[in-house]
Every structure is written in C-alpha cells, then in structure tokens.
Amino acid sequence: MPIPEAEGAVGPFRASLDRAAGWGVPAHVTVLYPFLPPQQIDEQVLAALRETVAGIPRFDVALTHVGWFGDAVVWLAPQPARPFRELTSAVWQRFPEAPPYAGAHSDVVPHLTIGHDADKPVLTHAAETVAAYLPINAAVDRVLLIAGTPDVSPWRTVCELPLGAHP
C-alpha cells in the first residue's frame, strides 16, 4: 500500500538503505510478499485480488513512531495497524499458496521500511532523522500490485486496486 506522504521523510534513506527502493518500489506498507510469480498473474488472479481488496474500506493512517526488528531493520509504525492486518489476512486467505514472507514470521507486523542491513549507526541516524517528521498522516485508498525479480530493477506496477468505500 503506497504511502506517498512518507516519501519526503524516508525517501532519501530508502534510496541507499532499502533495496526495494532501488527496484522502483515506492514508500509502502507491504500487504503480502512474496506473492505469486509474475507469470501466474492472469485476469482471474487480478479479479480475485480486486474483489478482496475492495472488501477493505479505505482509511486514514498516521505513521506515529520508529520501530526496529532487531538491529537490522528500522521502520515506521502505522496506526491503526488493524486495516493492514485485515488486508494481509484477506489476501492470504484468498491465495493460501502465498503466505506472507514465505511463512518465515508467525506475526506479520505492518510497517514502512526506512532501511535494513546496514551498520547500526547508519540506521540509527536514519531513524532519528525520520522521527523528526512524525507523525506523518496519510489517506490509504489503494493497493499496488508490483511485480519483479529480487535484485532486478525496475519492478513494474501491474495494476492499482482500489480499496472499498468508507463505511
């Protein structure tokens, strides 16, 4: 789910600290990665995704604080997290062959990555600099299906999927 409102704060750091930025992936909160291989994404898959995504109403979010996964990943926490969790769960239920992060984590924490796998002082500097911009408020109204191969740039946006109407 793209969060363009965060680009000004995180973009300069993501450019060097998040390999997905180098692939052309914007600042975002991941719904489900990895998804299906690009060659398996056909009209039937897109129709199922459209229906699933439309079942979650658009919502407002605030990126409120910096979080860490160990010392290796620094990220921003979206509040509320519930709509992101609901969407991840809904897409995973619709496509059980594509568990989030290939099933590596028992709890998928919604987050917007600032950077990862760099020296701790570098990540700490990024965290402290970005924290000065918080909170970052955003309206979340769509999901991008972005396809590509790791370490190959650029990735491409296959389609934009609108969330449902406000309740």
PDB file of C-alpha atoms in Angstrom, residues 54-134:
ATOM      1  CA  ALA A  54     -12.453  -3.859  -2.375  1.00  0.00           C
ATOM      2  CA  GLY A  55     -13.689  -5.666   0.754  1.00  0.00           C
ATOM      3  CA  ILE A  56     -11.465  -3.453   2.927  1.00  0.00           C
ATOM      4  CA  PRO A  57     -12.663   0.162   3.272  1.00  0.00           C
ATOM      5  CA  ARG A  58     -10.233   2.999   2.561  1.00  0.00           C
ATOM      6  CA  PHE A  59      -8.891   4.550   5.737  1.00  0.00           C
ATOM      7  CA  ASP A  60      -6.675   7.219   7.241  1.00  0.00           C
ATOM      8  CA  VAL A  61      -3.429   6.290   8.924  1.00  0.00           C
ATOM      9  CA  ALA A  62      -0.694   8.014  10.899  1.00  0.00           C
ATOM     10  CA  LEU A  63       2.911   6.851  10.936  1.00  0.00           C
ATOM     11  CA  THR A  64       3.496   7.512  14.611  1.00  0.00           C
ATOM     12  CA  HIS A  65       6.820   6.090  15.755  1.00  0.00           C
ATOM     13  CA  VAL A  66      10.003   4.344  14.730  1.00  0.00           C
ATOM     14  CA  GLY A  67      10.318   0.606  15.355  1.00  0.00           C
ATOM     15  CA  TRP A  68      13.082  -1.951  14.966  1.00  0.00           C
ATOM     16  CA  PHE A  69      13.296  -5.607  14.029  1.00  0.00           C
ATOM     17  CA  GLY A  70      16.430  -6.496  15.960  1.00  0.00           C
ATOM     18  CA  ASP A  71      19.306  -4.230  14.951  1.00  0.00           C
ATOM     19  CA  ALA A  72      18.889  -4.923  11.244  1.00  0.00           C
ATOM     20  CA  VAL A  73      15.633  -3.239  10.161  1.00  0.00           C
ATOM     21  CA  VAL A  74      14.315   0.206  11.081  1.00  0.00           C
ATOM     22  CA  TRP A  75      10.725   1.074  10.190  1.00  0.00           C
ATOM     23  CA  LEU A  76       7.723   3.307  10.807  1.00  0.00           C
ATOM     24  CA  ALA A  77       4.640   2.025  12.597  1.00  0.00           C
ATOM     25  CA  PRO A  78       1.227   2.768  11.073  1.00  0.00           C
ATOM     26  CA  GLN A  79      -1.709   3.466  13.386  1.00  0.00           C
ATOM     27  CA  PRO A  80      -4.166   1.947  13.144  1.00  0.00           C
ATOM     28  CA  ALA A  81      -2.457  -1.302  12.146  1.00  0.00           C
ATOM     29  CA  ARG A  82      -5.691  -3.288  12.014  1.00  0.00           C
ATOM     30  CA  PRO A  83      -6.702  -2.471   8.387  1.00  0.00           C
ATOM     31  CA  PHE A  84      -3.259  -3.548   7.151  1.00  0.00           C
ATOM     32  CA  ARG A  85      -3.500  -6.801   9.121  1.00  0.00           C
ATOM     33  CA  GLU A  86      -7.025  -7.406   7.803  1.00  0.00           C
ATOM     34  CA  LEU A  87      -5.919  -6.913   4.217  1.00  0.00           C
ATOM     35  CA  THR A  88      -2.894  -9.187   4.598  1.00  0.00           C
ATOM     36  CA  SER A  89      -5.112 -11.845   6.144  1.00  0.00           C
ATOM     37  CA  ALA A  90      -7.781 -11.491   3.436  1.00  0.00           C
ATOM     38  CA  VAL A  91      -5.287 -11.776   0.561  1.00  0.00           C
ATOM     39  CA  TRP A  92      -3.514 -14.702   2.214  1.00  0.00           C
ATOM     40  CA  GLN A  93      -6.851 -16.486   2.744  1.00  0.00           C
ATOM     41  CA  ARG A  94      -7.677 -15.947  -0.934  1.00  0.00           C
ATOM     42  CA  PHE A  95      -4.187 -17.131  -2.004  1.00  0.00           C
ATOM     43  CA  PRO A  96      -3.095 -19.661   0.643  1.00  0.00           C
ATOM     44  CA  GLU A  97      -0.177 -20.744  -1.547  1.00  0.00           C
ATOM     45  CA  ALA A  98       1.419 -17.332  -0.906  1.00  0.00           C
ATOM     46  CA  PRO A  99       1.926 -16.923   2.866  1.00  0.00           C
ATOM     47  CA  PRO A 100       3.402 -13.583   3.973  1.00  0.00           C
ATOM     48  CA  TYR A 101       7.214 -13.612   3.914  1.00  0.00           C
ATOM     49  CA  ALA A 102       7.015 -17.267   2.804  1.00  0.00           C
ATOM     50  CA  GLY A 103       5.794 -18.202   6.284  1.00  0.00           C
ATOM     51  CA  ALA A 104       9.002 -17.031   7.984  1.00  0.00           C
ATOM     52  CA  HIS A 105       7.207 -14.957  10.660  1.00  0.00           C
ATOM     53  CA  SER A 106       4.359 -16.003  12.945  1.00  0.00           C
ATOM     54  CA  ASP A 107       3.208 -12.385  13.289  1.00  0.00           C
ATOM     55  CA  VAL A 108       3.310 -10.064  10.299  1.00  0.00           C
ATOM     56  CA  VAL A 109       3.781  -6.584  11.753  1.00  0.00           C
ATOM     57  CA  PRO A 110       2.563  -3.789   9.450  1.00  0.00           C
ATOM     58  CA  HIS A 111       5.448  -1.406   8.835  1.00  0.00           C
ATOM     59  CA  LEU A 112       7.002   1.022   6.385  1.00  0.00           C
ATOM     60  CA  THR A 113      10.684   0.200   5.983  1.00  0.00           C
ATOM     61  CA  ILE A 114      13.168   3.039   6.316  1.00  0.00           C
ATOM     62  CA  GLY A 115      16.233   0.840   5.892  1.00  0.00           C
ATOM     63  CA  HIS A 116      17.815  -2.512   6.613  1.00  0.00           C
ATOM     64  CA  ASP A 117      21.031  -4.496   6.734  1.00  0.00           C
ATOM     65  CA  ALA A 118      23.338  -1.530   7.254  1.00  0.00           C
ATOM     66  CA  ASP A 119      25.603  -0.608  10.149  1.00  0.00           C
ATOM     67  CA  LYS A 120      23.607   0.191  13.298  1.00  0.00           C
ATOM     68  CA  PRO A 121      24.875   3.824  13.497  1.00  0.00           C
ATOM     69  CA  VAL A 122      23.704   4.423   9.916  1.00  0.00           C
ATOM     70  CA  LEU A 123      20.242   3.010  10.656  1.00  0.00           C
ATOM     71  CA  THR A 124      20.084   4.912  13.955  1.00  0.00           C
ATOM     72  CA  HIS A 125      20.850   8.183  12.159  1.00  0.00           C
ATOM     73  CA  ALA A 126      18.070   7.434   9.657  1.00  0.00           C
ATOM     74  CA  ALA A 127      15.653   6.622  12.485  1.00  0.00           C
ATOM     75  CA  GLU A 128      16.451   9.812  14.385  1.00  0.00           C
ATOM     76  CA  THR A 129      16.178  12.000  11.294  1.00  0.00           C
ATOM     77  CA  VAL A 130      12.868  10.488  10.154  1.00  0.00           C
ATOM     78  CA  ALA A 131      11.426  10.656  13.700  1.00  0.00           C
ATOM     79  CA  ALA A 132      11.536  14.466  13.470  1.00  0.00           C
ATOM     80  CA  TYR A 133       8.862  14.271  10.721  1.00  0.00           C
ATOM     81  CA  LEU A 134       6.403  12.237  12.794  1.00  0.00           C
TER      82      LEU A 134
END
